[in-house]
Amino acid sequence: MCDCTIIGISDSPELELPHEALREISSATVFSGGRRHHSLVSALLPRGARWIDITPPLDKVFEQYEGESHVVIFASGDPLFYGFAATVRRCLPDCKMRVFPSPNSLQTLAHRLCLPYGGMRTVSLTGREWDGLDEALIGGDALIGCLTDREKTPGAIWQRMREYGYDNYQMYIGEHLGNKTLERVGAYTEGGRYESPNCVILQRIHNRPRCFGIPDSEFSLLDGRASMITKMPVRLATLAALDLGQCDTLWDVGFCTGSISIEARLSFPKLRVIAFEQREVCENLIRQNACRHGAPGIHTVMGDFMEQELSLLPRPEAVFIGGHGGRLREMMSRINEVLMPHGRIVLNAVREESRRAFAESASRLGMRCHETHSLKVDEHNEITIMRAER
């Protein structure tokens, strides 16, 4: 079984490493890292050293590691901070590992800016989706550190923030941190060109207003029809019935304006929201409303719900049925197939036929119906909020 020494380095061509790390290098014969790392450490490697490039596919890299008794690996910054050490631990769980860290890039950038960073929220966008950044923005974190890549660039981050109305942050960029010749640190300038590697710190300059219970008048409506939105008091009661506090995933079936999805996303920033709708015009409608209210990250699935391949999607703990097109019984059966244990389905029923179909379907599926509540808002129809649980 291969043992690994992982040495974190900066981007400086003049490396300053601990004496113990230098001893490890001098006594080793097999080394590994990215091509940029090789250019930085080549002068330190002993004569006859063998180098294993860390390039995809990583399975091939680890196959080469397993054939060696000891490998010295070079990585950027702190290998245990969203770094290669976590990959080694996952792929070689029995590997005996020793780590020599350098300051990570976000730590270095905070030092350059003299920003106290004890409470900084750190987000890696390197090869990842926007989820971490979206959650931090919705949560209103005062200081957010972002590790970037060649797609999730400072410009792309800035554009996403502006698209969803998060203009309450100052962005700082650090490029080639640790390299005395190439290092550059400063505030983001729209349209500026930023070289990789770089990282970003977002500093909140003022709080962004956000209300619990968005007024109905603040949503764009389908054809301007006030009846085509879950009214705010009913919406909040519906969220209570969905019981989203410990949920990972909510499905909103028949999202229309997206009011349930948006209110849920803003109230529970960690929640994954998947919204279904067959009316094509609603795809732009939910996006418009999500941008207006600062709710990025809602995943939409367009088309007939009954024809979707649901097994490809994250399984929900909670499902809200906002529209069923007269196929409530069939829809509940499909949902039950993928619903997590102890998951729940909530329906806002207007007609007695829907109330009866929901109760009968829940009983047939072996689900427990909970106490229902009826609300009437202004001159609109009375709504019965029904909940069934596995």
Tab-separated table of C-alpha atoms in Angstrom:
chain	number	residue	atom	x	y	z
A	1	MET	CA	0.000	0.000	0.000
A	2	CYS	CA	1.347	3.390	-1.027
A	3	ASP	CA	2.248	5.998	1.602
A	4	CYS	CA	1.974	9.647	0.594
A	5	THR	CA	3.639	12.851	1.657
A	6	ILE	CA	1.652	15.825	0.363
A	7	ILE	CA	3.459	19.165	0.287
A	8	GLY	CA	1.506	22.354	-0.206
A	9	ILE	CA	3.278	25.064	-2.206
A	10	SER	CA	2.539	28.622	-3.252
A	11	ASP	CA	2.690	30.043	-6.764
A	12	SER	CA	6.116	31.549	-6.091
A	13	PRO	CA	9.126	30.371	-8.127
A	14	GLU	CA	11.164	30.956	-4.951
A	15	LEU	CA	9.724	28.295	-2.682
A	16	GLU	CA	10.363	28.312	1.038
A	17	LEU	CA	9.640	24.850	2.435
A	18	PRO	CA	10.080	23.440	5.966
A	19	HIS	CA	13.296	21.490	6.567
A	20	GLU	CA	11.282	18.321	7.193
A	21	ALA	CA	9.589	18.684	3.819
A	22	LEU	CA	12.961	19.188	2.116
A	23	ARG	CA	14.263	16.019	3.797
A	24	GLU	CA	11.256	14.102	2.486
A	25	ILE	CA	12.025	15.365	-1.028
A	26	SER	CA	15.716	14.491	-0.860
A	27	SER	CA	15.054	10.909	0.244
A	28	ALA	CA	12.213	10.167	-2.213
A	29	THR	CA	12.359	8.862	-5.765
A	30	VAL	CA	8.745	9.158	-6.959
A	31	PHE	CA	6.970	12.516	-7.155
A	32	SER	CA	3.647	13.751	-8.436
A	33	GLY	CA	1.647	16.921	-9.059
A	34	GLY	CA	0.248	19.108	-11.773
A	35	ARG	CA	2.418	20.364	-14.620
A	36	ARG	CA	2.539	23.824	-13.076
A	37	HIS	CA	3.731	22.280	-9.811
A	38	HIS	CA	6.481	20.425	-11.675
A	39	SER	CA	7.793	23.669	-13.155
A	40	LEU	CA	7.951	25.171	-9.663
A	41	VAL	CA	9.697	22.281	-7.877
A	42	SER	CA	11.818	20.676	-10.584
A	43	ALA	CA	15.030	22.236	-9.233
A	44	LEU	CA	14.408	20.565	-5.842
A	45	LEU	CA	13.981	17.026	-7.174
A	46	PRO	CA	16.890	14.567	-6.799
A	47	ARG	CA	18.662	13.146	-9.825
A	48	GLY	CA	16.723	10.321	-11.470
A	49	ALA	CA	13.418	11.316	-9.916
A	50	ARG	CA	10.271	9.878	-11.475
A	51	TRP	CA	7.333	12.253	-11.985
A	52	ILE	CA	3.639	11.256	-12.218
A	53	ASP	CA	1.476	13.960	-13.775
A	54	ILE	CA	-1.881	14.523	-12.070
A	55	THR	CA	-4.129	14.695	-15.111
A	56	PRO	CA	-7.538	13.132	-15.841
A	57	PRO	CA	-8.557	10.408	-15.609
A	58	LEU	CA	-7.457	10.253	-11.963
A	59	ASP	CA	-8.036	6.490	-11.822
A	60	LYS	CA	-4.909	6.066	-13.936
A	61	VAL	CA	-2.938	8.333	-11.595
A	62	PHE	CA	-3.913	6.327	-8.520
A	63	GLU	CA	-3.113	3.058	-10.271
A	64	GLN	CA	0.452	4.344	-10.610
A	65	TYR	CA	0.526	5.387	-6.952
A	66	GLU	CA	-0.525	1.925	-5.810
A	67	GLY	CA	2.519	0.425	-7.467
A	68	GLU	CA	4.851	2.526	-5.296
A	69	SER	CA	5.762	2.305	-1.619
A	70	HIS	CA	6.016	6.086	-1.184
A	71	VAL	CA	5.044	9.087	-3.307
A	72	VAL	CA	5.706	12.761	-2.600
A	73	ILE	CA	2.833	14.822	-3.993
A	74	PHE	CA	2.892	18.577	-4.564
A	75	ALA	CA	-0.368	20.503	-4.326
A	76	SER	CA	-1.428	24.134	-4.141
A	77	GLY	CA	-1.733	25.856	-0.767
A	78	ASP	CA	-3.210	23.704	1.969
A	79	PRO	CA	-3.908	20.249	0.464
A	80	LEU	CA	-6.565	19.656	3.135
A	81	PHE	CA	-8.512	22.803	2.156
A	82	TYR	CA	-10.628	21.711	-0.839
A	83	GLY	CA	-7.372	20.182	-2.041
A	84	PHE	CA	-5.837	16.999	-3.369
A	85	ALA	CA	-5.426	15.418	0.065
A	86	ALA	CA	-9.194	14.856	0.225
A	87	THR	CA	-9.046	13.064	-3.135
A	88	VAL	CA	-6.186	10.851	-1.917
A	89	ARG	CA	-8.119	10.010	1.252
A	90	ARG	CA	-11.195	9.084	-0.801
A	91	CYS	CA	-9.369	7.017	-3.425
A	92	LEU	CA	-6.745	5.453	-1.145
A	93	PRO	CA	-8.532	5.206	2.222
A	94	ASP	CA	-5.815	3.007	3.777
A	95	CYS	CA	-2.963	5.240	2.654
A	96	LYS	CA	-0.670	6.542	5.400
A	97	MET	CA	-0.581	10.268	4.749
A	98	ARG	CA	1.594	13.136	5.932
A	99	VAL	CA	0.789	16.745	5.003
A	100	PHE	CA	2.933	19.887	4.938
A	101	PRO	CA	0.497	22.764	4.307
A	102	SER	CA	1.130	26.231	2.943
A	103	PRO	CA	-1.368	29.068	3.443
A	104	ASN	CA	-4.353	28.522	1.176
A	105	SER	CA	-5.184	31.136	-1.444
A	106	LEU	CA	-8.203	32.609	0.359
A	107	GLN	CA	-6.195	32.912	3.557
A	108	THR	CA	-3.449	34.696	1.633
A	109	LEU	CA	-5.910	37.043	-0.067
A	110	ALA	CA	-7.494	37.926	3.293
A	111	HIS	CA	-4.001	38.703	4.622
A	112	ARG	CA	-3.233	40.943	1.642
A	113	LEU	CA	-6.499	42.829	2.231
A	114	CYS	CA	-6.055	42.905	6.042
A	115	LEU	CA	-9.515	41.385	6.380
A	116	PRO	CA	-10.305	39.462	9.585
A	117	TYR	CA	-11.512	36.165	8.126
A	118	GLY	CA	-12.424	34.051	11.153
A	119	GLY	CA	-16.074	33.970	10.148
A	120	MET	CA	-15.564	33.804	6.391
A	121	ARG	CA	-17.811	31.371	4.518
A	122	THR	CA	-15.667	29.406	2.073
A	123	VAL	CA	-17.088	28.072	-1.182
A	124	SER	CA	-15.337	25.967	-3.800
A	125	LEU	CA	-16.579	26.492	-7.350
A	126	THR	CA	-13.704	24.473	-8.789
A	127	GLY	CA	-15.388	21.837	-10.926
A	128	ARG	CA	-18.611	22.340	-8.961
A	129	GLU	CA	-22.040	23.855	-9.507
A	130	TRP	CA	-23.191	27.199	-8.081
A	131	ASP	CA	-24.906	25.668	-5.036
A	132	GLY	CA	-22.404	26.795	-2.403
A	133	LEU	CA	-22.279	30.394	-3.609
A	134	ASP	CA	-26.066	30.586	-4.023
A	135	GLU	CA	-26.565	29.374	-0.459
A	136	ALA	CA	-24.068	31.899	0.920
A	137	LEU	CA	-25.660	34.802	-0.980
A	138	ILE	CA	-29.202	33.901	0.049
A	139	GLY	CA	-28.004	33.502	3.631
A	140	GLY	CA	-26.407	36.956	3.500
A	141	ASP	CA	-22.971	35.907	4.805
A	142	ALA	CA	-20.820	38.928	5.645
A	143	LEU	CA	-17.653	37.503	4.047
A	144	ILE	CA	-17.597	34.850	1.310
A	145	GLY	CA	-14.398	33.330	-0.074
A	146	CYS	CA	-14.669	31.626	-3.484
A	147	LEU	CA	-12.234	29.226	-5.135
A	148	THR	CA	-12.659	29.684	-8.886
A	149	ASP	CA	-11.887	27.728	-12.042
A	150	ARG	CA	-11.760	28.540	-15.754
A	151	GLU	CA	-15.558	28.563	-16.047
A	152	LYS	CA	-16.590	29.903	-12.644
A	153	THR	CA	-14.412	32.987	-13.144
A	154	PRO	CA	-14.625	36.300	-11.251
A	155	GLY	CA	-16.587	37.698	-14.205
A	156	ALA	CA	-19.040	34.783	-14.188
A	157	ILE	CA	-19.516	35.149	-10.414
A	158	TRP	CA	-20.127	38.880	-10.806
A	159	GLN	CA	-22.653	38.314	-13.597
A	160	ARG	CA	-24.605	35.739	-11.567
A	161	MET	CA	-24.704	38.023	-8.536
A	162	ARG	CA	-26.009	40.935	-10.583
A	163	GLU	CA	-28.550	38.747	-12.371
A	164	TYR	CA	-30.150	37.860	-9.030
A	165	GLY	CA	-29.820	41.335	-7.524
A	166	TYR	CA	-26.888	40.777	-5.176
A	167	ASP	CA	-25.278	44.162	-5.615
A	168	ASN	CA	-24.602	44.442	-1.881
A	169	TYR	CA	-21.096	42.933	-2.027
A	170	GLN	CA	-17.672	44.304	-2.912
A	171	MET	CA	-15.611	41.757	-4.829
A	172	TYR	CA	-11.847	41.422	-4.390
A	173	ILE	CA	-9.612	39.327	-6.658
A	174	GLY	CA	-6.245	37.750	-5.939
A	175	GLU	CA	-4.208	36.501	-8.924
A	176	HIS	CA	-1.041	34.371	-8.775
A	177	LEU	CA	-0.910	34.793	-5.015
A	178	GLY	CA	2.583	34.196	-3.639
A	179	ASN	CA	4.302	34.935	-6.937
A	180	LYS	CA	6.330	38.115	-6.379
A	181	THR	CA	6.381	38.908	-10.097
A	182	LEU	CA	2.816	38.077	-11.158
A	183	GLU	CA	0.759	38.575	-7.997
A	184	ARG	CA	-2.031	41.134	-8.293
A	185	VAL	CA	-4.675	42.018	-5.704
A	186	GLY	CA	-7.506	44.514	-6.038
A	187	ALA	CA	-11.202	45.265	-6.261
A	188	TYR	CA	-13.095	43.733	-9.175
A	189	THR	CA	-13.576	45.927	-12.226
A	190	GLU	CA	-16.362	44.936	-14.594
A	191	GLY	CA	-14.864	43.975	-17.940
A	192	GLY	CA	-11.405	43.467	-16.430
A	193	ARG	CA	-9.216	40.524	-17.438
A	194	TYR	CA	-8.103	38.227	-14.631
A	195	GLU	CA	-5.473	35.532	-14.974
A	196	SER	CA	-5.628	32.063	-13.448
A	197	PRO	CA	-5.027	30.929	-10.828
A	198	ASN	CA	-7.160	33.385	-8.929
A	199	CYS	CA	-9.596	33.485	-6.034
A	200	VAL	CA	-12.333	35.832	-4.862
A	201	ILE	CA	-13.483	37.347	-1.586
A	202	LEU	CA	-16.916	38.967	-1.410
A	203	GLN	CA	-17.368	41.497	1.396
A	204	ARG	CA	-20.930	42.515	2.248
A	205	ILE	CA	-21.317	46.295	2.237
A	206	HIS	CA	-24.989	46.408	3.241
A	207	ASN	CA	-27.804	43.985	3.993
A	208	ARG	CA	-30.142	43.050	1.189
A	209	PRO	CA	-33.817	43.420	2.196
A	210	ARG	CA	-35.694	40.128	2.329
A	211	CYS	CA	-39.141	39.524	3.748
A	212	PHE	CA	-40.681	36.316	5.023
A	213	GLY	CA	-43.927	36.186	3.117
A	214	ILE	CA	-43.382	37.968	-0.185
A	215	PRO	CA	-46.403	40.150	-1.101
A	216	ASP	CA	-48.365	38.737	-4.023
A	217	SER	CA	-48.024	42.077	-5.799
A	218	GLU	CA	-44.258	41.531	-5.992
A	219	PHE	CA	-44.607	38.591	-8.390
A	220	SER	CA	-45.088	38.692	-12.140
A	221	LEU	CA	-48.272	36.717	-12.820
A	222	LEU	CA	-49.351	34.341	-15.560
A	223	ASP	CA	-51.329	36.523	-17.993
A	224	GLY	CA	-51.716	39.026	-15.133
A	225	ARG	CA	-54.253	36.738	-13.425
A	226	ALA	CA	-54.274	37.204	-9.641
A	227	SER	CA	-55.878	33.777	-9.206
A	228	MET	CA	-52.791	32.058	-10.661
A	229	ILE	CA	-50.598	32.395	-7.589
A	230	THR	CA	-50.602	30.766	-4.170
A	231	LYS	CA	-51.601	33.687	-1.963
A	232	MET	CA	-49.073	34.746	0.651
A	233	PRO	CA	-50.958	33.545	3.778
A	234	VAL	CA	-51.725	30.215	2.081
A	235	ARG	CA	-48.130	30.024	0.833
A	236	LEU	CA	-46.690	30.320	4.331
A	237	ALA	CA	-49.139	27.778	5.726
A	238	THR	CA	-48.181	25.469	2.865
A	239	LEU	CA	-44.483	25.783	3.715
A	240	ALA	CA	-45.310	24.888	7.305
A	241	ALA	CA	-47.158	21.770	6.106
A	242	LEU	CA	-44.204	20.796	3.912
A	243	ASP	CA	-41.975	20.943	7.035
A	244	LEU	CA	-38.786	21.797	5.134
A	245	GLY	CA	-36.426	22.427	8.060
A	246	GLN	CA	-34.605	19.082	7.743
A	247	CYS	CA	-35.221	18.521	4.023
A	248	ASP	CA	-32.605	18.211	1.318
A	249	THR	CA	-34.961	18.293	-1.674
A	250	LEU	CA	-38.373	19.810	-2.433
A	251	TRP	CA	-40.360	19.109	-5.594
A	252	ASP	CA	-42.840	21.792	-6.687
A	253	VAL	CA	-45.153	20.177	-9.232
A	254	GLY	CA	-46.991	22.758	-11.345
A	255	PHE	CA	-44.992	25.813	-10.279
A	256	CYS	CA	-46.744	28.455	-12.465
A	257	THR	CA	-45.319	31.760	-11.086
A	258	GLY	CA	-42.844	29.911	-8.859
A	259	SER	CA	-44.033	31.531	-5.619
A	260	ILE	CA	-43.772	28.328	-3.531
A	261	SER	CA	-40.348	27.437	-4.965
A	262	ILE	CA	-38.998	30.957	-4.422
A	263	GLU	CA	-40.359	31.375	-0.894
A	264	ALA	CA	-38.983	27.947	0.050
A	265	ARG	CA	-35.571	28.671	-1.475
A	266	LEU	CA	-35.245	31.978	0.371
A	267	SER	CA	-36.432	30.523	3.676
A	268	PHE	CA	-34.156	27.463	3.489
A	269	PRO	CA	-30.974	28.362	1.552
A	270	LYS	CA	-29.584	24.798	1.721
A	271	LEU	CA	-32.740	23.341	0.191
A	272	ARG	CA	-32.531	21.883	-3.318
A	273	VAL	CA	-35.679	22.947	-5.196
A	274	ILE	CA	-36.826	21.159	-8.344
A	275	ALA	CA	-39.823	22.795	-10.012
A	276	PHE	CA	-42.020	21.115	-12.665
A	277	GLU	CA	-44.342	22.827	-15.132
A	278	GLN	CA	-45.761	21.954	-18.553
A	279	ARG	CA	-46.723	25.489	-19.677
A	280	GLU	CA	-43.707	26.807	-21.557
A	281	VAL	CA	-44.477	30.457	-20.775
A	282	CYS	CA	-43.937	29.720	-17.073
A	283	GLU	CA	-40.255	28.905	-17.564
A	284	ASN	CA	-39.470	32.568	-18.181
A	285	LEU	CA	-41.958	33.600	-15.503
A	286	ILE	CA	-40.261	31.687	-12.688
A	287	ARG	CA	-36.853	32.908	-13.814
A	288	GLN	CA	-38.064	36.513	-13.835
A	289	ASN	CA	-39.521	36.148	-10.341
A	290	ALA	CA	-36.471	34.276	-9.020
A	291	CYS	CA	-34.148	37.018	-10.267
A	292	ARG	CA	-36.368	39.733	-8.807
A	293	HIS	CA	-36.343	38.130	-5.358
A	294	GLY	CA	-32.759	36.843	-5.303
A	295	ALA	CA	-33.502	33.119	-5.440
A	296	PRO	CA	-30.834	31.479	-7.644
A	297	GLY	CA	-30.463	27.745	-8.022
A	298	ILE	CA	-34.061	26.607	-8.640
A	299	HIS	CA	-33.889	23.737	-11.136
A	300	THR	CA	-36.810	23.696	-13.576
A	301	VAL	CA	-38.120	20.650	-15.446
A	302	MET	CA	-40.436	21.577	-18.304
A	303	GLY	CA	-43.051	19.274	-19.826
A	304	ASP	CA	-45.729	16.867	-18.643
A	305	PHE	CA	-44.806	15.640	-15.154
A	306	MET	CA	-46.281	12.219	-15.873
A	307	GLU	CA	-43.838	11.739	-18.747
A	308	GLN	CA	-40.646	12.722	-16.890
A	309	GLU	CA	-37.930	10.213	-15.978
A	310	LEU	CA	-38.163	10.877	-12.248
A	311	SER	CA	-35.519	8.312	-11.269
A	312	LEU	CA	-32.827	10.594	-12.722
A	313	LEU	CA	-33.646	13.364	-10.234
A	314	PRO	CA	-32.765	13.694	-6.546
A	315	ARG	CA	-35.465	12.008	-4.468
A	316	PRO	CA	-37.630	14.450	-2.498
A	317	GLU	CA	-38.552	14.471	1.167
A	318	ALA	CA	-41.358	16.923	0.404
A	319	VAL	CA	-43.571	17.433	-2.659
A	320	PHE	CA	-46.048	20.239	-3.247
A	321	ILE	CA	-48.701	19.593	-5.870
A	322	GLY	CA	-49.684	22.957	-7.289
A	323	GLY	CA	-51.417	21.518	-10.354
A	324	HIS	CA	-52.475	18.036	-11.413
A	325	GLY	CA	-54.661	18.459	-14.503
A	326	GLY	CA	-57.298	16.062	-13.202
A	327	ARG	CA	-54.757	13.245	-12.753
A	328	LEU	CA	-54.170	13.560	-9.019
A	329	ARG	CA	-54.444	9.825	-8.276
A	330	GLU	CA	-51.932	8.870	-10.958
A	331	MET	CA	-49.631	11.706	-9.942
A	332	MET	CA	-49.579	10.675	-6.286
A	333	SER	CA	-48.762	7.104	-7.272
A	334	ARG	CA	-45.770	8.289	-9.328
A	335	ILE	CA	-44.572	10.545	-6.547
A	336	ASN	CA	-44.908	7.751	-3.990
A	337	GLU	CA	-42.493	5.625	-6.039
A	338	VAL	CA	-39.648	8.101	-5.490
A	339	LEU	CA	-40.641	9.821	-2.231
A	340	MET	CA	-38.120	9.373	0.581
A	341	PRO	CA	-39.168	7.399	3.699
A	342	HIS	CA	-41.264	9.608	5.985
A	343	GLY	CA	-41.631	12.041	3.075
A	344	ARG	CA	-44.790	14.078	2.614
A	345	ILE	CA	-47.066	15.329	-0.132
A	346	VAL	CA	-48.996	18.577	0.285
A	347	LEU	CA	-51.924	19.709	-1.846
A	348	ASN	CA	-53.878	22.958	-1.771
A	349	ALA	CA	-57.337	21.804	-2.732
A	350	VAL	CA	-60.144	24.074	-3.951
A	351	ARG	CA	-62.722	21.489	-5.018
A	352	GLU	CA	-64.318	18.706	-3.021
A	353	GLU	CA	-63.363	16.289	-5.806
A	354	SER	CA	-59.668	17.066	-5.237
A	355	ARG	CA	-59.989	16.685	-1.466
A	356	ARG	CA	-61.638	13.300	-1.862
A	357	ALA	CA	-59.129	12.087	-4.470
A	358	PHE	CA	-56.185	13.133	-2.280
A	359	ALA	CA	-57.525	11.364	0.819
A	360	GLU	CA	-58.445	8.199	-1.109
A	361	SER	CA	-55.058	8.075	-2.879
A	362	ALA	CA	-53.181	8.574	0.389
A	363	SER	CA	-55.110	5.697	1.987
A	364	ARG	CA	-54.536	3.428	-1.005
A	365	LEU	CA	-50.784	4.149	-0.914
A	366	GLY	CA	-50.568	3.448	2.805
A	367	MET	CA	-49.894	7.085	3.676
A	368	ARG	CA	-51.198	8.889	6.741
A	369	CYS	CA	-53.342	11.974	6.222
A	370	HIS	CA	-52.649	14.747	8.737
A	371	GLU	CA	-54.940	17.442	10.017
A	372	THR	CA	-56.010	19.823	7.278
A	373	HIS	CA	-56.489	23.576	7.434
A	374	SER	CA	-58.815	25.753	5.399
A	375	LEU	CA	-58.029	29.375	4.584
A	376	LYS	CA	-59.866	32.021	2.631
A	377	VAL	CA	-57.968	35.113	1.473
A	378	ASP	CA	-60.078	38.144	0.539
A	379	GLU	CA	-62.604	37.291	-2.178
A	380	HIS	CA	-60.692	34.236	-3.432
A	381	ASN	CA	-61.871	30.641	-3.072
A	382	GLU	CA	-61.368	28.795	0.190
A	383	ILE	CA	-58.254	26.624	0.121
A	384	THR	CA	-57.869	23.367	2.055
A	385	ILE	CA	-54.246	22.494	2.808
A	386	MET	CA	-53.912	18.699	2.890
A	387	ARG	CA	-50.865	16.655	3.852
A	388	ALA	CA	-50.110	12.955	3.485
A	389	GLU	CA	-46.999	11.277	4.923
A	390	ARG	CA	-45.333	7.958	4.194
